[in-house]
Amino acid sequence: MTEKSYCIAGKILWVDLTTGQCKTTPTTDHARRLLGGRGVNWNLLYHGVKTSTKPYEPDNLLIFGSGLLTGTIAPCAARFSVDSKNPFNNGIGSSNSGGHFSSELKYAGYDHVAIRGRAKKPAYLCVDDGTIEIKDACAIWGKTTWDADELIKEELKDEDLQIACIGPAGENMVRSACIVTNRARAAGRCGLGAVMGSKNLKAVAVRGSGYLETRNPRKFMELVDCAWEKIRESQSHREL
């Protein structure tokens, strides 16, 4: 019997935009050693992308990864990491952002999304629990991140969708382009919005109805309460 895992959704979603194929692999193959977020993303990059691959080539991976405690009520645990080849120096490019996207990704059943290939025409990825769709984004190509966010929510009839998207800068592979979530939060380092644009990928839209379990809920709540108490007693908090 497989040992039960806690605080993780349990799956890595792999998407090939060139072929349209999707598959999953277990997060546990990586999480016990690397925990989550950037650590797992970098491991997937190391084993999944050749050193000769250029940032804008289809074989490059763009990986979204949630942290180990993301999706729980632990304080300051709402961030995700985006990792790929760096358009500035061809090395590792890593950025991160806050908001609700990372928690929603785990509630949908995935700790990481690794995206390879290039869509034939503008597309966006929709992750709706176990349903994965690569949808036409021609109507929103060229739109700002604010407008794209609104239009995708209208199309999918869900105001609570969590969306990571690019604007015209990313579409045109401007090396400083960001990936924006919740309209106001940006993964702004290393030009990863440009990598997303090179894949003809306008957005990743996520909604999930799952939940996460902790091994010892009572002890976990004690630690959460302790962490909040330390925050409230901190000098920075007192100065607010």
Coordinates of C-alpha atoms in Angstrom, one line a residue:
M1 CA 0.0 0.0 0.0
T2 CA 1.3 3.5 -0.9
E3 CA 2.0 5.7 2.1
K4 CA -0.4 8.6 2.2
S5 CA 1.0 12.0 1.5
Y6 CA 0.1 15.2 3.4
C7 CA 0.0 18.9 2.4
I8 CA 0.5 18.0 -1.3
A9 CA -2.1 17.4 -4.0
G10 CA 0.0 14.5 -5.3
K11 CA 0.3 15.1 -9.0
I12 CA 2.5 17.0 -11.5
L13 CA 0.6 17.9 -14.7
W14 CA 2.6 17.8 -17.9
V15 CA 1.2 19.6 -20.9
D16 CA 2.6 19.5 -24.5
L17 CA 1.2 22.5 -26.4
T18 CA 2.6 21.2 -29.7
T19 CA 0.7 17.8 -29.6
G20 CA -2.1 18.8 -27.2
Q21 CA -1.2 15.8 -25.0
C22 CA -1.4 15.9 -21.2
K23 CA -0.3 13.4 -18.6
T24 CA 0.4 13.3 -14.9
T25 CA 3.2 11.9 -12.7
P26 CA 3.4 11.6 -8.9
T27 CA 4.6 14.5 -6.9
T28 CA 6.0 12.1 -4.3
D29 CA 8.8 11.1 -6.6
H30 CA 10.3 14.5 -5.8
A31 CA 8.6 16.0 -2.8
R32 CA 10.2 13.8 -0.1
R33 CA 13.6 15.1 -1.1
L34 CA 12.9 18.6 -2.5
L35 CA 9.6 19.5 -0.6
G36 CA 8.0 21.7 -3.4
G37 CA 7.9 25.0 -5.2
R38 CA 11.2 26.1 -6.7
G39 CA 13.1 22.9 -5.6
V40 CA 10.9 20.6 -7.5
N41 CA 10.7 23.0 -10.5
W42 CA 14.5 23.1 -10.8
N43 CA 14.7 19.3 -10.6
L44 CA 12.2 19.0 -13.4
L45 CA 14.1 21.5 -15.5
Y46 CA 17.4 19.8 -14.8
H47 CA 16.1 16.4 -16.0
G48 CA 13.7 17.7 -18.6
V49 CA 15.6 20.3 -20.7
K50 CA 18.9 19.9 -22.5
T51 CA 21.6 22.5 -21.8
S52 CA 21.6 23.3 -25.5
T53 CA 17.9 24.3 -25.5
K54 CA 17.3 28.0 -26.0
P55 CA 14.7 29.8 -23.8
Y56 CA 12.3 30.5 -26.7
E57 CA 12.5 27.0 -28.3
P58 CA 9.5 24.7 -27.9
D59 CA 11.5 22.1 -26.0
N60 CA 12.0 24.5 -23.2
L61 CA 9.8 23.9 -20.1
L62 CA 7.8 26.6 -18.3
I63 CA 6.9 25.2 -14.9
F64 CA 4.5 26.6 -12.3
G65 CA 5.0 25.1 -8.8
S66 CA 3.3 25.6 -5.5
G67 CA 5.0 25.4 -2.1
L68 CA 4.6 22.6 0.4
L69 CA 2.4 24.6 2.8
T70 CA 0.5 26.4 0.0
G71 CA -3.3 25.7 0.3
T72 CA -3.1 25.3 4.1
I73 CA -3.8 28.1 6.6
A74 CA -0.1 28.4 7.5
P75 CA 0.8 32.2 7.4
C76 CA 2.8 33.5 4.5
A77 CA 2.2 30.3 2.5
A78 CA 0.4 31.5 -0.6
R79 CA 3.2 31.9 -3.1
F80 CA 4.2 29.9 -6.2
S81 CA 7.4 29.7 -8.3
V82 CA 7.7 29.9 -12.0
D83 CA 10.8 28.5 -13.5
S84 CA 12.3 28.1 -17.0
K85 CA 15.4 28.9 -19.1
N86 CA 16.3 32.6 -18.6
P87 CA 16.0 34.8 -21.8
F88 CA 18.7 37.1 -20.4
N89 CA 21.5 34.6 -20.0
N90 CA 20.3 31.2 -21.0
G91 CA 20.6 29.9 -17.4
I92 CA 17.9 29.1 -14.9
G93 CA 15.2 31.8 -14.7
S94 CA 13.1 31.8 -11.5
S95 CA 10.4 34.1 -10.3
N96 CA 7.6 33.9 -7.8
S97 CA 4.2 35.5 -7.0
G98 CA 1.5 35.6 -4.4
G99 CA -2.3 35.5 -4.6
H100 CA -4.7 32.6 -4.8
F101 CA -3.5 30.9 -8.0
S102 CA -1.1 28.5 -6.2
S103 CA -3.7 27.4 -3.6
E104 CA -6.3 26.9 -6.4
L105 CA -3.8 24.8 -8.4
K106 CA -3.4 22.4 -5.4
Y107 CA -7.2 22.3 -4.8
A108 CA -7.5 21.2 -8.5
G109 CA -5.2 18.3 -7.7
Y110 CA -1.8 19.5 -9.0
D111 CA 1.3 20.7 -7.2
H112 CA 3.1 21.7 -10.4
V113 CA 2.3 22.3 -14.1
A114 CA 5.1 21.7 -16.6
I115 CA 4.4 23.1 -20.0
R116 CA 6.4 22.2 -23.1
G117 CA 6.0 22.9 -26.8
R118 CA 4.4 25.7 -28.8
A119 CA 0.7 26.0 -29.7
K120 CA -0.1 26.5 -33.4
K121 CA -2.2 29.5 -32.6
P122 CA -2.8 31.6 -29.4
A123 CA -4.1 29.4 -26.6
Y124 CA -4.8 29.3 -22.9
L125 CA -4.7 26.3 -20.6
C126 CA -7.8 25.6 -18.5
V127 CA -7.3 23.3 -15.4
D128 CA -10.7 22.5 -13.9
D129 CA -10.2 19.8 -11.3
G130 CA -9.5 16.7 -13.4
T131 CA -10.5 18.3 -16.7
I132 CA -7.6 19.8 -18.7
E133 CA -8.3 21.8 -21.9
I134 CA -6.2 23.8 -24.3
K135 CA -8.5 26.5 -25.4
D136 CA -8.4 29.1 -28.3
A137 CA -7.1 32.4 -27.2
C138 CA -7.2 34.3 -30.5
A139 CA -9.9 36.6 -29.2
I140 CA -7.8 37.7 -26.2
W141 CA -4.4 37.8 -27.9
G142 CA -3.2 41.4 -27.8
K143 CA -5.3 42.2 -24.7
T144 CA -3.8 43.5 -21.5
T145 CA -3.6 41.2 -18.5
W146 CA -6.6 43.0 -16.9
D147 CA -8.8 42.5 -20.0
A148 CA -7.6 38.9 -20.5
D149 CA -8.4 38.0 -16.9
E150 CA -12.0 39.5 -17.3
L151 CA -12.7 37.9 -20.7
I152 CA -11.6 34.4 -19.6
K153 CA -13.8 34.6 -16.6
E154 CA -16.7 35.7 -18.8
E155 CA -16.1 32.8 -21.2
L156 CA -15.9 30.2 -18.5
K157 CA -18.6 31.8 -16.4
D158 CA -16.7 31.8 -13.2
E159 CA -15.6 35.0 -11.4
D160 CA -13.6 33.0 -8.9
L161 CA -11.2 31.6 -11.5
Q162 CA -7.5 32.1 -10.7
I163 CA -5.6 33.2 -13.8
A164 CA -1.9 33.7 -14.6
C165 CA -1.6 35.5 -17.8
I166 CA 0.7 37.7 -20.0
G167 CA 0.0 40.9 -21.8
P168 CA 1.3 42.3 -25.2
A169 CA 4.9 42.5 -23.8
G170 CA 4.9 38.7 -23.2
E171 CA 3.3 38.0 -26.5
N172 CA 6.0 39.9 -28.3
M173 CA 8.7 38.3 -26.2
V174 CA 10.0 41.4 -24.5
R175 CA 12.7 40.0 -22.3
S176 CA 11.4 41.9 -19.2
A177 CA 7.8 40.6 -19.5
C178 CA 6.0 39.5 -16.4
I179 CA 3.4 36.8 -15.7
V180 CA 0.5 38.5 -13.8
T181 CA -2.0 36.8 -11.4
N182 CA -5.0 38.4 -9.7
R183 CA -4.5 41.4 -11.9
A184 CA -2.1 42.9 -9.4
R185 CA 0.6 40.3 -8.5
A186 CA 3.5 39.7 -10.9
A187 CA 6.2 37.0 -11.3
G188 CA 8.4 39.7 -12.6
R189 CA 12.0 38.4 -12.7
C190 CA 13.9 36.7 -15.5
G191 CA 11.5 37.5 -18.4
L192 CA 9.4 34.4 -17.9
G193 CA 6.4 36.2 -19.5
A194 CA 8.4 36.2 -22.7
V195 CA 8.9 32.5 -22.4
M196 CA 5.2 32.0 -22.0
G197 CA 4.6 34.2 -25.1
S198 CA 7.1 32.1 -27.1
K199 CA 4.8 29.2 -26.5
N200 CA 1.7 31.1 -27.8
L201 CA 0.3 30.6 -24.3
K202 CA -1.8 33.6 -23.2
A203 CA -2.9 32.3 -19.8
V204 CA -3.3 29.4 -17.3
A205 CA -6.8 29.4 -15.7
V206 CA -7.4 27.2 -12.7
R207 CA -10.3 26.2 -10.5
G208 CA -10.4 23.4 -8.0
S209 CA -12.8 21.9 -5.4
G210 CA -10.4 19.6 -3.5
Y211 CA -8.7 20.1 -0.2
L212 CA -5.5 19.2 1.6
E213 CA -4.9 17.1 4.6
T214 CA -2.2 17.5 7.3
R215 CA -0.9 14.4 9.2
N216 CA -1.7 15.8 12.6
P217 CA -4.3 18.6 12.4
R218 CA -4.3 19.5 16.1
K219 CA -0.5 19.9 16.2
F220 CA -0.5 21.7 12.9
M221 CA -3.0 24.3 14.3
E222 CA -0.8 24.7 17.4
L223 CA 2.1 25.5 15.1
V224 CA 0.0 27.9 13.0
D225 CA -1.2 29.7 16.2
C226 CA 2.4 29.9 17.4
A227 CA 3.6 31.4 14.1
W228 CA 0.8 34.0 14.1
E229 CA 1.7 35.0 17.7
K230 CA 5.4 35.5 16.7
I231 CA 4.2 37.7 13.8
R232 CA 2.0 39.8 16.1
E233 CA 4.8 40.2 18.5
S234 CA 7.4 41.1 15.9
Q235 CA 8.9 44.6 15.7
S236 CA 7.7 45.0 12.1
H237 CA 4.1 44.2 13.1
R238 CA 4.1 46.6 16.0
E239 CA 5.3 49.4 13.7
L240 CA 2.3 49.1 11.4

